[in-house]
């Protein structure tokens, strides 16, 4: 019996060594051999005290060859664009343009982003203003509120323009899960290793380990989609060349509907076909916009909301390839404007100045306003806003 246990322990030891070697090799392979080429990774916020590394720059290329290539320069305070002075010069009004990667200007050079074009236009009209580009990839009202409170206000804005993106509804849900709050319920920080106020062991593993992150994306999330669609439904989706997340988003099955928020980053764009789910999550986004408004109001700083469309609303040939990833029909111009109607009603009820740029896009001459695959606005689209 003793000999049996010794052999079993030796065998277990061998298998443990093999497992450790496999995981180590897989980790190295995922870290050094895989390159996802996601341009949004470069515009993600890495620190809580600054948007980007101050006085730095980076070169970015679209994940689809030839779609765009640009350089971004970050000033000494970590914002994209030229430096500004502290304290603020007398007679100069400082506008902060707050938003996500569309505000940052993915795909456009420094001088062709929305904030840069706005500053140039106002200066040309004789207004002595500085427009600070406070765009950060993946941000939304909840993260913008925290950044306003902890970063932006120290730079003395006279006006904050919040550029609302149609993905913000989902982003608010995503970020709120990572929020760490104090005893009063106020958000202290966001932690990608937390879920609903508690550290989660698997999300912690995926944060530190490239192999775990790859395994999560390719295996765990696939199993989750199979659970929603069923094995047969998932395999049918693969055979038909469709994206599972798009099928889940468009499904009328009750289980898929309840799981839709997990996979549907563009839920707000579903309009009336998902109105019940949109209205379920819309109050969260309204709450954080109001927290932004009230935070600024206590300092006498006005808030203006600007809303812009994505390509599906402008024409059938805008964002025509990338839209298929989310299950939107190529070549079709979508006329369900529920998101714009909800924001218009909200802004009117709360007496927040609101600029809806959708009509300006619809009235503009035909041109490429959105990148065909990536979906961000071209410089021409930025000019419309």
mmCIF file of C-alpha atoms in Angstrom:
data_model
loop_
_atom_site.group_PDB
_atom_site.id
_atom_site.type_symbol
_atom_site.label_atom_id
_atom_site.label_comp_id
_atom_site.label_asym_id
_atom_site.label_seq_id
_atom_site.Cartn_x
_atom_site.Cartn_y
_atom_site.Cartn_z
ATOM 1 C CA UNK A 1 0.000 0.000 0.000
ATOM 2 C CA UNK A 2 2.829 2.398 0.855
ATOM 3 C CA UNK A 3 4.464 1.703 -2.508
ATOM 4 C CA UNK A 4 1.151 2.454 -4.252
ATOM 5 C CA UNK A 5 0.905 5.851 -2.574
ATOM 6 C CA UNK A 6 4.520 6.683 -3.442
ATOM 7 C CA UNK A 7 3.872 5.862 -7.093
ATOM 8 C CA UNK A 8 0.648 7.863 -7.052
ATOM 9 C CA UNK A 9 2.437 10.869 -5.550
ATOM 10 C CA UNK A 10 5.238 10.627 -8.107
ATOM 11 C CA UNK A 11 2.694 10.412 -10.922
ATOM 12 C CA UNK A 12 0.788 13.383 -9.487
ATOM 13 C CA UNK A 13 4.050 15.318 -9.247
ATOM 14 C CA UNK A 14 4.870 14.558 -12.878
ATOM 15 C CA UNK A 15 1.445 15.742 -14.001
ATOM 16 C CA UNK A 16 1.744 18.909 -11.911
ATOM 17 C CA UNK A 17 5.120 19.669 -13.516
ATOM 18 C CA UNK A 18 3.625 19.073 -16.972
ATOM 19 C CA UNK A 19 0.702 21.351 -16.104
ATOM 20 C CA UNK A 20 3.005 24.114 -14.841
ATOM 21 C CA UNK A 21 5.156 23.867 -17.979
ATOM 22 C CA UNK A 22 2.062 23.941 -20.219
ATOM 23 C CA UNK A 23 0.617 27.009 -18.458
ATOM 24 C CA UNK A 24 3.997 28.791 -18.537
ATOM 25 C CA UNK A 25 4.461 28.116 -22.264
ATOM 26 C CA UNK A 26 0.858 29.122 -22.984
ATOM 27 C CA UNK A 27 1.301 32.347 -21.001
ATOM 28 C CA UNK A 28 4.494 33.225 -22.879
ATOM 29 C CA UNK A 29 2.849 32.427 -26.198
ATOM 30 C CA UNK A 30 -0.182 34.609 -25.419
ATOM 31 C CA UNK A 31 2.017 37.474 -24.242
ATOM 32 C CA UNK A 32 4.556 37.515 -27.053
ATOM 33 C CA UNK A 33 3.014 35.793 -30.048
ATOM 34 C CA UNK A 34 -0.553 37.132 -30.018
ATOM 35 C CA UNK A 35 -1.243 40.605 -31.344
ATOM 36 C CA UNK A 36 -4.912 41.570 -31.412
ATOM 37 C CA UNK A 37 -4.176 44.888 -33.138
ATOM 38 C CA UNK A 38 -7.008 46.643 -31.320
ATOM 39 C CA UNK A 39 -6.514 50.411 -31.715
ATOM 40 C CA UNK A 40 -8.862 51.041 -28.777
ATOM 41 C CA UNK A 41 -6.331 49.524 -26.379
ATOM 42 C CA UNK A 42 -4.128 52.569 -26.949
ATOM 43 C CA UNK A 43 -6.842 55.016 -25.922
ATOM 44 C CA UNK A 44 -7.877 53.241 -22.716
ATOM 45 C CA UNK A 45 -7.286 54.963 -19.377
ATOM 46 C CA UNK A 46 -4.521 53.230 -17.412
ATOM 47 C CA UNK A 47 -4.383 55.438 -14.285
ATOM 48 C CA UNK A 48 -6.970 57.036 -12.021
ATOM 49 C CA UNK A 49 -5.166 60.380 -11.734
ATOM 50 C CA UNK A 50 -4.645 61.169 -15.427
ATOM 51 C CA UNK A 51 -6.211 60.178 -18.744
ATOM 52 C CA UNK A 52 -2.944 59.384 -20.547
ATOM 53 C CA UNK A 53 0.761 59.444 -19.841
ATOM 54 C CA UNK A 54 1.694 63.148 -19.873
ATOM 55 C CA UNK A 55 4.034 64.480 -22.575
ATOM 56 C CA UNK A 56 3.908 61.311 -24.642
ATOM 57 C CA UNK A 57 2.685 60.201 -28.062
ATOM 58 C CA UNK A 58 1.732 57.070 -29.940
ATOM 59 C CA UNK A 59 1.211 55.876 -33.496
ATOM 60 C CA UNK A 60 -1.986 53.969 -34.254
ATOM 61 C CA UNK A 61 -3.040 51.820 -37.200
ATOM 62 C CA UNK A 62 -6.492 50.389 -37.813
ATOM 63 C CA UNK A 63 -7.009 46.670 -37.249
ATOM 64 C CA UNK A 64 -8.125 46.566 -40.889
ATOM 65 C CA UNK A 65 -5.150 47.352 -43.173
ATOM 66 C CA UNK A 66 -5.363 50.704 -44.915
ATOM 67 C CA UNK A 67 -8.432 52.038 -43.111
ATOM 68 C CA UNK A 68 -6.614 54.664 -41.041
ATOM 69 C CA UNK A 69 -3.247 55.560 -39.574
ATOM 70 C CA UNK A 70 -2.562 58.522 -37.294
ATOM 71 C CA UNK A 71 -0.340 59.956 -34.572
ATOM 72 C CA UNK A 72 -1.674 61.183 -31.246
ATOM 73 C CA UNK A 73 0.247 63.623 -29.039
ATOM 74 C CA UNK A 74 -0.545 63.995 -25.340
ATOM 75 C CA UNK A 75 0.201 67.258 -23.539
ATOM 76 C CA UNK A 76 1.853 67.723 -20.153
ATOM 77 C CA UNK A 77 -1.458 67.144 -18.377
ATOM 78 C CA UNK A 78 -2.257 63.910 -20.224
ATOM 79 C CA UNK A 79 -4.857 65.253 -22.665
ATOM 80 C CA UNK A 80 -4.679 64.864 -26.432
ATOM 81 C CA UNK A 81 -3.618 68.052 -28.206
ATOM 82 C CA UNK A 82 -1.521 71.086 -27.467
ATOM 83 C CA UNK A 83 -0.494 72.282 -24.000
ATOM 84 C CA UNK A 84 -2.530 74.767 -22.025
ATOM 85 C CA UNK A 85 -1.507 76.987 -19.110
ATOM 86 C CA UNK A 86 -2.191 76.708 -15.420
ATOM 87 C CA UNK A 87 -3.482 78.850 -13.920
ATOM 88 C CA UNK A 88 -5.831 79.717 -16.750
ATOM 89 C CA UNK A 89 -4.896 82.897 -18.668
ATOM 90 C CA UNK A 90 -7.107 85.926 -18.058
ATOM 91 C CA UNK A 91 -9.792 86.456 -20.682
ATOM 92 C CA UNK A 92 -9.701 82.873 -21.976
ATOM 93 C CA UNK A 93 -12.694 80.579 -21.666
ATOM 94 C CA UNK A 94 -11.796 76.912 -21.253
ATOM 95 C CA UNK A 95 -14.159 74.271 -22.610
ATOM 96 C CA UNK A 96 -13.718 70.608 -21.707
ATOM 97 C CA UNK A 97 -15.001 68.173 -24.337
ATOM 98 C CA UNK A 98 -15.738 64.974 -22.407
ATOM 99 C CA UNK A 99 -16.528 61.688 -24.119
ATOM 100 C CA UNK A 100 -15.219 58.394 -25.412
ATOM 101 C CA UNK A 101 -12.991 57.336 -28.329
ATOM 102 C CA UNK A 102 -15.108 59.355 -30.790
ATOM 103 C CA UNK A 103 -14.257 62.474 -28.784
ATOM 104 C CA UNK A 104 -10.613 61.429 -28.534
ATOM 105 C CA UNK A 105 -10.655 61.092 -32.311
ATOM 106 C CA UNK A 106 -9.629 57.538 -33.164
ATOM 107 C CA UNK A 107 -8.603 57.555 -36.814
ATOM 108 C CA UNK A 108 -7.968 61.311 -37.044
ATOM 109 C CA UNK A 109 -4.827 63.429 -36.598
ATOM 110 C CA UNK A 110 -4.622 65.841 -33.673
ATOM 111 C CA UNK A 111 -5.964 68.850 -35.575
ATOM 112 C CA UNK A 112 -8.981 66.999 -36.996
ATOM 113 C CA UNK A 113 -10.627 65.777 -33.783
ATOM 114 C CA UNK A 114 -13.975 67.233 -32.703
ATOM 115 C CA UNK A 115 -12.456 69.314 -29.852
ATOM 116 C CA UNK A 116 -9.650 70.649 -32.088
ATOM 117 C CA UNK A 117 -12.082 71.591 -34.872
ATOM 118 C CA UNK A 118 -14.411 73.251 -32.357
ATOM 119 C CA UNK A 119 -11.578 75.351 -30.931
ATOM 120 C CA UNK A 120 -10.377 76.396 -34.392
ATOM 121 C CA UNK A 121 -13.896 77.331 -35.462
ATOM 122 C CA UNK A 122 -14.627 79.394 -32.339
ATOM 123 C CA UNK A 123 -11.240 81.140 -32.499
ATOM 124 C CA UNK A 124 -11.884 81.998 -36.157
ATOM 125 C CA UNK A 125 -15.186 83.565 -35.108
ATOM 126 C CA UNK A 126 -13.375 85.770 -32.596
ATOM 127 C CA UNK A 127 -14.048 83.805 -29.397
ATOM 128 C CA UNK A 128 -10.944 83.448 -27.182
ATOM 129 C CA UNK A 129 -11.494 79.826 -26.087
ATOM 130 C CA UNK A 130 -9.441 76.715 -25.410
ATOM 131 C CA UNK A 131 -11.119 73.372 -26.031
ATOM 132 C CA UNK A 132 -9.499 70.537 -24.082
ATOM 133 C CA UNK A 133 -9.887 67.047 -25.543
ATOM 134 C CA UNK A 134 -10.952 64.951 -22.535
ATOM 135 C CA UNK A 135 -11.932 61.952 -24.652
ATOM 136 C CA UNK A 136 -10.953 58.508 -23.413
ATOM 137 C CA UNK A 137 -11.709 55.154 -25.018
ATOM 138 C CA UNK A 138 -14.693 53.292 -23.578
ATOM 139 C CA UNK A 139 -15.755 56.044 -21.193
ATOM 140 C CA UNK A 140 -19.391 56.771 -20.381
ATOM 141 C CA UNK A 141 -21.354 58.959 -17.926
ATOM 142 C CA UNK A 142 -20.317 56.959 -14.854
ATOM 143 C CA UNK A 143 -16.587 57.074 -15.626
ATOM 144 C CA UNK A 144 -16.827 60.627 -16.968
ATOM 145 C CA UNK A 145 -18.404 61.703 -13.671
ATOM 146 C CA UNK A 146 -15.506 60.227 -11.684
ATOM 147 C CA UNK A 147 -12.918 61.765 -14.027
ATOM 148 C CA UNK A 148 -14.613 65.150 -13.790
ATOM 149 C CA UNK A 149 -14.543 64.961 -10.013
ATOM 150 C CA UNK A 150 -10.999 63.626 -9.649
ATOM 151 C CA UNK A 151 -9.125 65.064 -12.671
ATOM 152 C CA UNK A 152 -10.789 67.629 -14.907
ATOM 153 C CA UNK A 153 -12.090 70.180 -12.397
ATOM 154 C CA UNK A 154 -8.602 71.078 -11.205
ATOM 155 C CA UNK A 155 -7.949 72.580 -14.666
ATOM 156 C CA UNK A 156 -10.697 75.200 -14.255
ATOM 157 C CA UNK A 157 -13.200 74.512 -17.049
ATOM 158 C CA UNK A 158 -15.737 77.252 -17.768
ATOM 159 C CA UNK A 159 -18.006 74.879 -19.700
ATOM 160 C CA UNK A 160 -18.210 71.113 -20.127
ATOM 161 C CA UNK A 161 -19.500 69.628 -23.364
ATOM 162 C CA UNK A 162 -20.419 65.970 -22.939
ATOM 163 C CA UNK A 163 -20.449 64.057 -26.221
ATOM 164 C CA UNK A 164 -22.832 61.171 -25.661
ATOM 165 C CA UNK A 165 -22.175 57.977 -27.592
ATOM 166 C CA UNK A 166 -24.760 55.302 -28.344
ATOM 167 C CA UNK A 167 -22.563 52.693 -26.658
ATOM 168 C CA UNK A 168 -22.649 54.621 -23.362
ATOM 169 C CA UNK A 169 -25.725 52.749 -22.143
ATOM 170 C CA UNK A 170 -23.787 49.458 -22.174
ATOM 171 C CA UNK A 171 -20.569 51.057 -20.918
ATOM 172 C CA UNK A 172 -22.365 52.403 -17.850
ATOM 173 C CA UNK A 173 -23.573 48.888 -17.026
ATOM 174 C CA UNK A 174 -20.060 47.522 -17.569
ATOM 175 C CA UNK A 175 -18.261 50.144 -15.459
ATOM 176 C CA UNK A 176 -20.782 50.135 -12.644
ATOM 177 C CA UNK A 177 -19.988 46.436 -12.073
ATOM 178 C CA UNK A 178 -16.355 47.430 -11.456
ATOM 179 C CA UNK A 179 -17.107 50.344 -9.144
ATOM 180 C CA UNK A 180 -15.634 50.340 -5.643
ATOM 181 C CA UNK A 181 -17.748 52.524 -3.352
ATOM 182 C CA UNK A 182 -17.323 54.028 0.105
ATOM 183 C CA UNK A 183 -19.732 53.847 3.029
ATOM 184 C CA UNK A 184 -21.961 56.551 1.566
ATOM 185 C CA UNK A 185 -22.238 54.762 -1.770
ATOM 186 C CA UNK A 186 -19.963 57.240 -3.575
ATOM 187 C CA UNK A 187 -17.694 55.696 -6.209
ATOM 188 C CA UNK A 188 -14.072 55.736 -5.063
ATOM 189 C CA UNK A 189 -12.537 54.056 -8.100
ATOM 190 C CA UNK A 190 -13.040 51.414 -10.776
ATOM 191 C CA UNK A 191 -11.262 48.101 -10.398
ATOM 192 C CA UNK A 192 -11.374 45.598 -13.298
ATOM 193 C CA UNK A 193 -10.749 42.799 -10.789
ATOM 194 C CA UNK A 194 -13.969 43.590 -8.883
ATOM 195 C CA UNK A 195 -17.555 42.585 -9.569
ATOM 196 C CA UNK A 196 -20.288 44.394 -7.665
ATOM 197 C CA UNK A 197 -18.001 45.529 -4.856
ATOM 198 C CA UNK A 198 -16.124 42.266 -4.318
ATOM 199 C CA UNK A 199 -12.885 40.913 -5.746
ATOM 200 C CA UNK A 200 -13.572 38.166 -8.271
ATOM 201 C CA UNK A 201 -10.882 35.484 -8.586
ATOM 202 C CA UNK A 202 -11.462 34.737 -12.261
ATOM 203 C CA UNK A 203 -11.541 38.357 -13.432
ATOM 204 C CA UNK A 204 -8.372 38.887 -11.378
ATOM 205 C CA UNK A 205 -6.741 35.970 -13.208
ATOM 206 C CA UNK A 206 -7.780 37.345 -16.595
ATOM 207 C CA UNK A 207 -6.434 40.776 -15.625
ATOM 208 C CA UNK A 208 -2.937 39.502 -14.836
ATOM 209 C CA UNK A 209 -2.665 36.488 -17.138
ATOM 210 C CA UNK A 210 -2.706 36.726 -20.940
ATOM 211 C CA UNK A 211 -3.427 32.999 -21.140
ATOM 212 C CA UNK A 212 -6.417 33.251 -18.794
ATOM 213 C CA UNK A 213 -7.662 36.248 -20.778
ATOM 214 C CA UNK A 214 -7.383 34.277 -24.018
ATOM 215 C CA UNK A 215 -9.057 31.233 -22.422
ATOM 216 C CA UNK A 216 -11.857 33.444 -21.096
ATOM 217 C CA UNK A 217 -12.496 35.063 -24.481
ATOM 218 C CA UNK A 218 -12.279 31.884 -26.537
ATOM 219 C CA UNK A 219 -13.677 29.233 -24.191
ATOM 220 C CA UNK A 220 -15.560 30.682 -21.208
ATOM 221 C CA UNK A 221 -17.501 33.266 -23.222
ATOM 222 C CA UNK A 222 -18.200 30.681 -25.944
ATOM 223 C CA UNK A 223 -19.675 28.335 -23.340
ATOM 224 C CA UNK A 224 -21.761 31.254 -22.063
ATOM 225 C CA UNK A 225 -23.144 31.863 -25.546
ATOM 226 C CA UNK A 226 -23.872 28.141 -25.901
ATOM 227 C CA UNK A 227 -25.800 28.286 -22.641
ATOM 228 C CA UNK A 228 -27.963 31.089 -24.020
ATOM 229 C CA UNK A 229 -28.443 29.748 -27.566
ATOM 230 C CA UNK A 230 -28.191 26.056 -26.810
ATOM 231 C CA UNK A 231 -25.489 23.871 -28.356
ATOM 232 C CA UNK A 232 -27.548 23.294 -31.484
ATOM 233 C CA UNK A 233 -28.373 26.973 -31.868
ATOM 234 C CA UNK A 234 -24.757 27.994 -31.375
ATOM 235 C CA UNK A 235 -23.475 25.460 -33.935
ATOM 236 C CA UNK A 236 -26.149 26.645 -36.389
ATOM 237 C CA UNK A 237 -24.950 30.201 -35.884
ATOM 238 C CA UNK A 238 -21.355 29.171 -36.637
ATOM 239 C CA UNK A 239 -22.377 27.208 -39.752
ATOM 240 C CA UNK A 240 -24.261 30.220 -41.091
ATOM 241 C CA UNK A 241 -21.228 32.474 -40.525
ATOM 242 C CA UNK A 242 -23.034 34.705 -38.034
ATOM 243 C CA UNK A 243 -21.729 36.247 -34.812
ATOM 244 C CA UNK A 244 -23.257 34.680 -31.711
ATOM 245 C CA UNK A 245 -23.522 38.026 -29.911
ATOM 246 C CA UNK A 246 -25.517 39.439 -32.825
ATOM 247 C CA UNK A 247 -27.860 36.432 -32.804
ATOM 248 C CA UNK A 248 -28.373 36.774 -29.034
ATOM 249 C CA UNK A 249 -29.093 40.485 -29.431
ATOM 250 C CA UNK A 250 -31.717 39.841 -32.098
ATOM 251 C CA UNK A 251 -33.325 36.770 -30.523
ATOM 252 C CA UNK A 252 -36.899 36.857 -29.246
ATOM 253 C CA UNK A 253 -36.171 34.049 -26.777
ATOM 254 C CA UNK A 254 -36.705 35.227 -23.198
ATOM 255 C CA UNK A 255 -33.436 33.705 -21.963
ATOM 256 C CA UNK A 256 -31.518 35.463 -24.738
ATOM 257 C CA UNK A 257 -33.308 38.734 -24.021
ATOM 258 C CA UNK A 258 -32.273 38.644 -20.358
ATOM 259 C CA UNK A 259 -28.667 37.819 -21.312
ATOM 260 C CA UNK A 260 -28.510 40.415 -24.072
ATOM 261 C CA UNK A 261 -26.879 43.141 -21.976
ATOM 262 C CA UNK A 262 -23.904 40.835 -21.327
ATOM 263 C CA UNK A 263 -23.054 40.560 -25.020
ATOM 264 C CA UNK A 264 -24.690 43.547 -26.719
ATOM 265 C CA UNK A 265 -22.419 46.592 -26.563
ATOM 266 C CA UNK A 266 -24.752 48.447 -28.940
ATOM 267 C CA UNK A 267 -28.016 47.677 -27.127
ATOM 268 C CA UNK A 268 -29.134 51.321 -27.334
ATOM 269 C CA UNK A 269 -29.005 51.129 -31.130
ATOM 270 C CA UNK A 270 -31.574 48.300 -31.226
ATOM 271 C CA UNK A 271 -34.295 50.887 -30.749
ATOM 272 C CA UNK A 272 -37.864 49.725 -30.364
ATOM 273 C CA UNK A 273 -37.093 46.045 -30.924
ATOM 274 C CA UNK A 274 -35.366 46.131 -27.518
ATOM 275 C CA UNK A 275 -37.224 49.092 -26.008
ATOM 276 C CA UNK A 276 -38.160 47.259 -22.819
ATOM 277 C CA UNK A 277 -34.527 46.347 -22.098
ATOM 278 C CA UNK A 278 -33.306 49.818 -23.094
ATOM 279 C CA UNK A 279 -35.772 51.466 -20.719
ATOM 280 C CA UNK A 280 -34.660 49.066 -17.987
ATOM 281 C CA UNK A 281 -31.049 50.311 -18.265
ATOM 282 C CA UNK A 282 -31.628 53.927 -19.353
ATOM 283 C CA UNK A 283 -32.255 55.242 -15.790
ATOM 284 C CA UNK A 284 -28.697 54.260 -14.814
ATOM 285 C CA UNK A 285 -27.229 56.427 -17.557
ATOM 286 C CA UNK A 286 -29.560 59.314 -16.721
ATOM 287 C CA UNK A 287 -28.460 59.100 -13.080
ATOM 288 C CA UNK A 288 -24.792 59.568 -13.925
ATOM 289 C CA UNK A 289 -25.447 62.390 -16.375
ATOM 290 C CA UNK A 290 -27.314 64.162 -13.579
ATOM 291 C CA UNK A 291 -24.418 63.524 -11.189
ATOM 292 C CA UNK A 292 -22.159 65.206 -13.754
ATOM 293 C CA UNK A 293 -24.602 68.110 -14.075
ATOM 294 C CA UNK A 294 -24.955 68.568 -10.313
ATOM 295 C CA UNK A 295 -21.209 68.292 -9.658
ATOM 296 C CA UNK A 296 -20.576 71.055 -12.185
ATOM 297 C CA UNK A 297 -23.518 73.174 -11.038
ATOM 298 C CA UNK A 298 -22.074 73.387 -7.513
ATOM 299 C CA UNK A 299 -19.113 75.193 -9.102
ATOM 300 C CA UNK A 300 -21.180 77.307 -11.468
ATOM 301 C CA UNK A 301 -20.043 75.374 -14.571
ATOM 302 C CA UNK A 302 -22.684 74.689 -17.249
ATOM 303 C CA UNK A 303 -23.071 71.283 -18.898
ATOM 304 C CA UNK A 304 -24.082 70.831 -22.538
ATOM 305 C CA UNK A 305 -24.953 67.429 -24.031
ATOM 306 C CA UNK A 306 -24.076 66.703 -27.659
ATOM 307 C CA UNK A 307 -25.342 63.519 -29.313
ATOM 308 C CA UNK A 308 -24.135 62.088 -32.606
ATOM 309 C CA UNK A 309 -25.279 59.069 -34.653
ATOM 310 C CA UNK A 310 -23.444 55.957 -35.757
ATOM 311 C CA UNK A 311 -23.243 55.041 -39.433
ATOM 312 C CA UNK A 312 -26.421 52.955 -39.591
ATOM 313 C CA UNK A 313 -28.536 56.086 -39.058
ATOM 314 C CA UNK A 314 -26.794 58.195 -41.694
ATOM 315 C CA UNK A 315 -26.908 55.958 -44.756
ATOM 316 C CA UNK A 316 -26.683 52.368 -45.927
ATOM 317 C CA UNK A 317 -23.063 52.743 -47.017
ATOM 318 C CA UNK A 318 -21.734 54.119 -43.717
ATOM 319 C CA UNK A 319 -19.909 51.595 -41.445
ATOM 320 C CA UNK A 320 -21.233 49.018 -43.851
ATOM 321 C CA UNK A 321 -18.862 46.134 -43.064
ATOM 322 C CA UNK A 322 -18.352 46.652 -39.347
ATOM 323 C CA UNK A 323 -22.095 46.861 -38.683
ATOM 324 C CA UNK A 324 -22.483 43.201 -39.703
ATOM 325 C CA UNK A 325 -20.509 42.190 -36.601
ATOM 326 C CA UNK A 326 -23.439 43.444 -34.526
ATOM 327 C CA UNK A 327 -26.155 42.016 -36.756
ATOM 328 C CA UNK A 328 -27.195 45.225 -38.512
ATOM 329 C CA UNK A 329 -28.150 44.835 -42.164
ATOM 330 C CA UNK A 330 -25.610 46.090 -44.723
ATOM 331 C CA UNK A 331 -26.892 48.679 -47.159
ATOM 332 C CA UNK A 332 -29.781 49.701 -44.915
ATOM 333 C CA UNK A 333 -30.406 53.150 -43.451
ATOM 334 C CA UNK A 334 -32.005 52.771 -40.012
ATOM 335 C CA UNK A 335 -34.760 55.239 -39.146
ATOM 336 C CA UNK A 336 -35.645 54.070 -35.629
ATOM 337 C CA UNK A 337 -34.493 57.108 -33.653
ATOM 338 C CA UNK A 338 -35.633 55.987 -30.194
ATOM 339 C CA UNK A 339 -32.229 56.750 -28.546
ATOM 340 C CA UNK A 340 -32.325 60.343 -29.804
ATOM 341 C CA UNK A 341 -35.940 60.725 -28.697
ATOM 342 C CA UNK A 342 -35.130 59.481 -25.189
ATOM 343 C CA UNK A 343 -32.182 61.851 -24.831
ATOM 344 C CA UNK A 344 -34.171 64.783 -26.202
ATOM 345 C CA UNK A 345 -36.940 64.151 -23.665
ATOM 346 C CA UNK A 346 -34.465 63.699 -20.804
ATOM 347 C CA UNK A 347 -32.521 66.874 -21.597
ATOM 348 C CA UNK A 348 -35.733 68.895 -21.952
ATOM 349 C CA UNK A 349 -37.133 67.624 -18.642
ATOM 350 C CA UNK A 350 -33.861 68.330 -16.816
ATOM 351 C CA UNK A 351 -33.333 71.666 -18.621
ATOM 352 C CA UNK A 352 -29.885 70.665 -19.887
ATOM 353 C CA UNK A 353 -28.853 72.327 -23.170
ATOM 354 C CA UNK A 354 -28.841 69.615 -25.839
ATOM 355 C CA UNK A 355 -27.407 69.508 -29.361
ATOM 356 C CA UNK A 356 -28.592 66.650 -31.588
ATOM 357 C CA UNK A 357 -26.311 66.384 -34.628
ATOM 358 C CA UNK A 358 -28.330 63.657 -36.373
ATOM 359 C CA UNK A 359 -30.199 66.109 -38.632
ATOM 360 C CA UNK A 360 -26.923 67.727 -39.684
ATOM 361 C CA UNK A 361 -25.608 64.347 -40.827
ATOM 362 C CA UNK A 362 -28.824 63.550 -42.673
ATOM 363 C CA UNK A 363 -28.736 66.918 -44.461
ATOM 364 C CA UNK A 364 -25.032 66.700 -45.388
ATOM 365 C CA UNK A 365 -23.910 65.770 -48.920
ATOM 366 C CA UNK A 366 -22.892 62.154 -49.459
ATOM 367 C CA UNK A 367 -19.381 61.434 -48.190
ATOM 368 C CA UNK A 368 -17.605 58.936 -45.978
ATOM 369 C CA UNK A 369 -18.381 60.093 -42.453
ATOM 370 C CA UNK A 370 -17.675 56.755 -40.713
ATOM 371 C CA UNK A 371 -14.906 54.253 -41.346
ATOM 372 C CA UNK A 372 -16.267 51.249 -43.177
ATOM 373 C CA UNK A 373 -15.072 48.595 -40.726
ATOM 374 C CA UNK A 374 -13.923 50.406 -37.589
ATOM 375 C CA UNK A 375 -17.026 52.598 -37.331
ATOM 376 C CA UNK A 376 -15.396 55.688 -35.799
ATOM 377 C CA UNK A 377 -15.971 58.998 -37.523
ATOM 378 C CA UNK A 378 -13.641 60.200 -40.226
ATOM 379 C CA UNK A 379 -12.368 63.770 -40.129
ATOM 380 C CA UNK A 380 -15.337 64.676 -42.347
ATOM 381 C CA UNK A 381 -17.689 63.232 -39.717
ATOM 382 C CA UNK A 382 -15.920 65.152 -36.986
ATOM 383 C CA UNK A 383 -16.509 68.341 -38.972
ATOM 384 C CA UNK A 384 -20.245 67.670 -39.102
ATOM 385 C CA UNK A 385 -20.377 67.440 -35.305
#
